[in-house]
Tab-separated table of N, CA and C in Angstrom:
chain	number	residue	atom	x	y	z
N	80	MET	N	6.696	0.591	4.832
N	80	MET	CA	6.875	-0.832	4.836
N	80	MET	C	8.335	-1.124	5.101
N	81	THR	N	8.593	-2.255	5.727
N	81	THR	CA	9.950	-2.745	5.958
N	81	THR	C	10.120	-4.036	5.170
N	82	ASN	N	11.156	-4.082	4.354
N	82	ASN	CA	11.417	-5.266	3.541
N	82	ASN	C	12.152	-6.310	4.370
N	83	ARG	N	11.461	-7.377	4.708
N	83	ARG	CA	12.068	-8.458	5.490
N	83	ARG	C	12.480	-9.638	4.602
N	84	GLY	N	12.366	-9.458	3.282
N	84	GLY	CA	12.742	-10.507	2.340
N	84	GLY	C	13.965	-10.103	1.539
N	85	ALA	N	14.092	-10.689	0.352
N	85	ALA	CA	15.203	-10.380	-0.549
N	85	ALA	C	15.095	-8.937	-1.040
N	86	ALA	N	16.225	-8.374	-1.442
N	86	ALA	CA	16.247	-7.012	-1.965
N	86	ALA	C	15.259	-6.870	-3.126
N	87	LEU	N	14.609	-5.715	-3.200
N	87	LEU	CA	13.621	-5.445	-4.247
N	87	LEU	C	14.173	-4.443	-5.243
N	88	THR	N	13.817	-4.622	-6.513
N	88	THR	CA	14.177	-3.647	-7.540
N	88	THR	C	12.936	-2.998	-8.128
N	89	GLY	N	11.827	-3.199	-7.506
N	89	GLY	CA	10.522	-2.650	-7.863
N	89	GLY	C	9.507	-3.355	-6.990
N	90	TRP	N	8.412	-2.704	-6.667
N	90	TRP	CA	7.446	-3.314	-5.756
N	90	TRP	C	6.042	-2.786	-6.006
N	91	THR	N	5.065	-3.592	-5.582
N	91	THR	CA	3.649	-3.233	-5.619
N	91	THR	C	3.034	-3.657	-4.297
N	92	LEU	N	2.440	-2.706	-3.612
N	92	LEU	CA	1.782	-2.950	-2.335
N	92	LEU	C	0.279	-2.816	-2.545
N	93	THR	N	-0.499	-3.786	-2.068
N	93	THR	CA	-1.957	-3.701	-2.172
N	93	THR	C	-2.564	-3.779	-0.781
N	94	LEU	N	-3.645	-3.018	-0.601
N	94	LEU	CA	-4.356	-2.975	0.671
N	94	LEU	C	-5.833	-3.166	0.388
N	95	THR	N	-6.464	-4.051	1.124
N	95	THR	CA	-7.906	-4.217	1.025
N	95	THR	C	-8.539	-3.317	2.077
N	96	VAL	N	-9.451	-2.455	1.633
N	96	VAL	CA	-10.093	-1.493	2.527
N	96	VAL	C	-11.591	-1.762	2.588
N	97	ALA	N	-12.232	-1.164	3.547
N	97	ALA	CA	-13.669	-1.344	3.742
N	97	ALA	C	-14.461	-0.727	2.593
N	98	ASP	N	-15.652	-1.273	2.354
N	98	ASP	CA	-16.573	-0.630	1.427
N	98	ASP	C	-16.812	0.787	1.920
N	99	GLY	N	-16.872	1.725	1.019
N	99	GLY	CA	-17.094	3.117	1.385
N	99	GLY	C	-15.832	3.943	1.485
N	100	VAL	N	-14.649	3.304	1.425
N	100	VAL	CA	-13.387	4.042	1.428
N	100	VAL	C	-13.072	4.450	-0.005
N	101	ARG	N	-12.752	5.710	-0.199
N	101	ARG	CA	-12.385	6.215	-1.521
N	101	ARG	C	-11.059	6.959	-1.425
N	102	LEU	N	-10.123	6.577	-2.261
N	102	LEU	CA	-8.805	7.206	-2.324
N	102	LEU	C	-8.952	8.632	-2.839
N	103	THR	N	-8.375	9.580	-2.114
N	103	THR	CA	-8.339	10.973	-2.560
N	103	THR	C	-6.993	11.277	-3.199
N	104	ASN	N	-5.916	10.958	-2.487
N	104	ASN	CA	-4.563	11.139	-3.021
N	104	ASN	C	-3.597	10.299	-2.204
N	105	GLY	N	-2.402	10.131	-2.733
N	105	GLY	CA	-1.379	9.371	-2.030
N	105	GLY	C	-0.010	9.936	-2.338
N	106	TRP	N	0.982	9.497	-1.582
N	106	TRP	CA	2.326	10.006	-1.800
N	106	TRP	C	3.347	8.878	-1.711
N	107	ASN	N	4.521	9.175	-2.270
N	107	ASN	CA	5.660	8.248	-2.318
N	107	ASN	C	5.365	6.976	-3.105
N	108	GLY	N	4.498	7.081	-4.100
N	108	GLY	CA	4.176	5.967	-4.983
N	108	GLY	C	3.098	6.372	-5.963
N	109	GLU	N	2.819	5.500	-6.918
N	109	GLU	CA	1.733	5.703	-7.881
N	109	GLU	C	0.517	4.945	-7.366
N	110	TRP	N	-0.488	5.671	-6.912
N	110	TRP	CA	-1.666	5.099	-6.257
N	110	TRP	C	-2.817	4.925	-7.228
N	111	SER	N	-3.599	3.868	-7.013
N	111	SER	CA	-4.835	3.659	-7.767
N	111	SER	C	-5.801	2.880	-6.887
N	112	GLN	N	-7.070	2.880	-7.294
N	112	GLN	CA	-8.090	2.133	-6.564
N	112	GLN	C	-8.987	1.416	-7.541
N	113	SER	N	-9.317	0.174	-7.221
N	113	SER	CA	-10.301	-0.607	-7.959
N	113	SER	C	-11.184	-1.283	-6.919
N	114	GLY	N	-12.418	-0.825	-6.800
N	114	GLY	CA	-13.311	-1.368	-5.779
N	114	GLY	C	-12.752	-1.111	-4.399
N	115	ASN	N	-12.599	-2.177	-3.619
N	115	ASN	CA	-12.075	-2.000	-2.263
N	115	ASN	C	-10.583	-2.349	-2.160
N	116	ARG	N	-9.890	-2.294	-3.283
N	116	ARG	CA	-8.451	-2.569	-3.292
N	116	ARG	C	-7.682	-1.309	-3.693
N	117	LEU	N	-6.771	-0.894	-2.802
N	117	LEU	CA	-5.844	0.193	-3.105
N	117	LEU	C	-4.525	-0.428	-3.531
N	118	THR	N	-3.917	0.139	-4.544
N	118	THR	CA	-2.627	-0.345	-5.032
N	118	THR	C	-1.668	0.827	-5.096
N	119	VAL	N	-0.459	0.622	-4.612
N	119	VAL	CA	0.600	1.622	-4.748
N	119	VAL	C	1.822	0.919	-5.322
N	120	ARG	N	2.365	1.530	-6.378
N	120	ARG	CA	3.571	1.009	-7.029
N	120	ARG	C	4.707	1.993	-6.800
N	121	ASN	N	5.904	1.451	-6.763
N	121	ASN	CA	7.059	2.322	-6.550
N	121	ASN	C	7.157	3.386	-7.634
N	122	VAL	N	7.831	4.465	-7.292
N	122	VAL	CA	8.224	5.481	-8.261
N	122	VAL	C	9.728	5.317	-8.492
N	123	SER	N	10.277	6.071	-9.427
N	123	SER	CA	11.663	5.844	-9.848
N	123	SER	C	12.666	5.908	-8.701
N	124	TRP	N	12.462	6.763	-7.750
N	124	TRP	CA	13.460	6.979	-6.703
N	124	TRP	C	13.311	6.062	-5.487
N	125	ASN	N	12.247	5.238	-5.406
N	125	ASN	CA	12.130	4.361	-4.234
N	125	ASN	C	11.853	2.896	-4.599
N	126	GLY	N	12.203	2.519	-5.814
N	126	GLY	CA	11.963	1.146	-6.245
N	126	GLY	C	12.952	0.138	-5.693
N	127	SER	N	14.178	0.568	-5.422
N	127	SER	CA	15.191	-0.341	-4.871
N	127	SER	C	15.124	-0.297	-3.350
N	128	VAL	N	14.807	-1.454	-2.763
N	128	VAL	CA	14.692	-1.546	-1.301
N	128	VAL	C	15.525	-2.745	-0.849
N	129	PRO	N	16.629	-2.497	-0.148
N	129	PRO	CA	17.453	-3.617	0.304
N	129	PRO	C	16.754	-4.400	1.414
N	130	THR	N	17.232	-5.582	1.690
N	130	THR	CA	16.734	-6.345	2.832
N	130	THR	C	16.901	-5.487	4.088
N	131	GLY	N	15.828	-5.347	4.847
N	131	GLY	CA	15.842	-4.514	6.044
N	131	GLY	C	15.558	-3.051	5.776
N	132	GLY	N	15.498	-2.660	4.498
N	132	GLY	CA	15.219	-1.275	4.139
N	132	GLY	C	13.746	-0.935	4.313
N	133	THR	N	13.457	0.341	4.362
N	133	THR	CA	12.077	0.788	4.549
N	133	THR	C	11.678	1.796	3.484
N	134	VAL	N	10.388	1.851	3.231
N	134	VAL	CA	9.779	2.858	2.365
N	134	VAL	C	8.524	3.337	3.080
N	135	ALA	N	8.356	4.641	3.158
N	135	ALA	CA	7.150	5.202	3.771
N	135	ALA	C	6.213	5.664	2.664
N	136	VAL	N	4.990	5.170	2.681
N	136	VAL	CA	3.953	5.606	1.750
N	136	VAL	C	2.749	6.035	2.578
N	137	GLY	N	1.880	6.794	1.976
N	137	GLY	CA	0.679	7.204	2.689
N	137	GLY	C	-0.387	7.658	1.722
N	138	PHE	N	-1.609	7.739	2.232
N	138	PHE	CA	-2.710	8.206	1.400
N	138	PHE	C	-3.739	8.919	2.259
N	139	GLN	N	-4.561	9.705	1.586
N	139	GLN	CA	-5.734	10.316	2.195
N	139	GLN	C	-6.940	9.814	1.440
N	140	GLY	N	-8.033	9.698	2.136
N	140	GLY	CA	-9.247	9.226	1.500
N	140	GLY	C	-10.471	9.690	2.250
N	141	THR	N	-11.609	9.279	1.745
N	141	THR	CA	-12.875	9.554	2.400
N	141	THR	C	-13.526	8.228	2.758
N	142	PHE	N	-14.469	8.283	3.703
N	142	PHE	CA	-15.169	7.085	4.140
N	142	PHE	C	-16.617	7.435	4.408
N	143	THR	N	-17.514	6.653	3.819
N	143	THR	CA	-18.934	6.812	4.113
N	143	THR	C	-19.346	5.662	5.012
N	144	GLY	N	-19.523	5.960	6.252
N	144	GLY	CA	-19.875	4.960	7.246
N	144	GLY	C	-19.717	5.559	8.627
N	145	THR	N	-19.893	4.745	9.638
N	145	THR	CA	-19.796	5.261	10.999
N	145	THR	C	-18.503	4.869	11.695
N	146	THR	N	-18.018	3.658	11.474
N	146	THR	CA	-16.790	3.200	12.119
N	146	THR	C	-15.874	2.607	11.063
N	147	LEU	N	-14.709	3.202	10.908
N	147	LEU	CA	-13.751	2.731	9.907
N	147	LEU	C	-12.984	1.528	10.449
N	148	PRO	N	-13.153	0.357	9.833
N	148	PRO	CA	-12.410	-0.819	10.302
N	148	PRO	C	-10.956	-0.771	9.842
N	149	ALA	N	-10.142	-1.628	10.443
N	149	ALA	CA	-8.738	-1.752	10.047
N	149	ALA	C	-8.653	-2.295	8.623
N	150	PHE	N	-7.468	-2.181	8.020
N	150	PHE	CA	-7.243	-2.762	6.704
N	150	PHE	C	-7.522	-4.252	6.745
N	151	GLY	N	-7.951	-4.779	5.605
N	151	GLY	CA	-8.040	-6.226	5.439
N	151	GLY	C	-6.671	-6.731	5.020
N	152	GLU	N	-6.639	-7.531	3.975
N	152	GLU	CA	-5.383	-8.112	3.494
N	152	GLU	C	-4.439	-7.032	2.972
N	153	VAL	N	-3.165	-7.169	3.294
N	153	VAL	CA	-2.101	-6.306	2.780
N	153	VAL	C	-1.066	-7.228	2.157
N	154	THR	N	-0.687	-6.952	0.901
N	154	THR	CA	0.315	-7.788	0.239
N	154	THR	C	1.407	-6.928	-0.380
N	155	LEU	N	2.590	-7.484	-0.459
N	155	LEU	CA	3.713	-6.884	-1.157
N	155	LEU	C	4.113	-7.855	-2.250
N	156	ASP	N	3.954	-7.436	-3.484
N	156	ASP	CA	4.247	-8.296	-4.638
N	156	ASP	C	3.541	-9.642	-4.528
N	157	GLY	N	2.311	-9.617	-4.018
N	157	GLY	CA	1.494	-10.815	-3.931
N	157	GLY	C	1.697	-11.662	-2.689
N	158	THR	N	2.648	-11.299	-1.842
N	158	THR	CA	2.908	-12.044	-0.606
N	158	THR	C	2.272	-11.318	0.571
N	159	ALA	N	1.528	-12.051	1.391
N	159	ALA	CA	0.855	-11.445	2.543
N	159	ALA	C	1.864	-10.795	3.483
N	160	CYS	N	1.486	-9.631	3.994
N	160	CYS	CA	2.330	-8.882	4.925
N	160	CYS	C	1.789	-8.995	6.341
N	161	THR	N	2.661	-8.762	7.293
N	161	THR	CA	2.234	-8.604	8.675
N	161	THR	C	2.219	-7.113	8.968
N	162	THR	N	1.299	-6.703	9.804
N	162	THR	CA	1.172	-5.269	10.089
N	162	THR	C	1.463	-4.982	11.536
């Protein structure tokens, strides 16, 4: 993610995924899943993100279906993101 707003001292990124997507593992954050919402929170070493700064996060998962659609809503601290 690229921070295009004010400097952050902690962050939470949420992604809405298709039904059938299950989180296996993630990196560069504390990952969790509730239904079709994935949440990643900063860890101690990447919580401070200056304006224009970037953080790379990623995850692996499984999908039961035939065609995996793109992410739905993506938010950073409750504010909609552009992808």
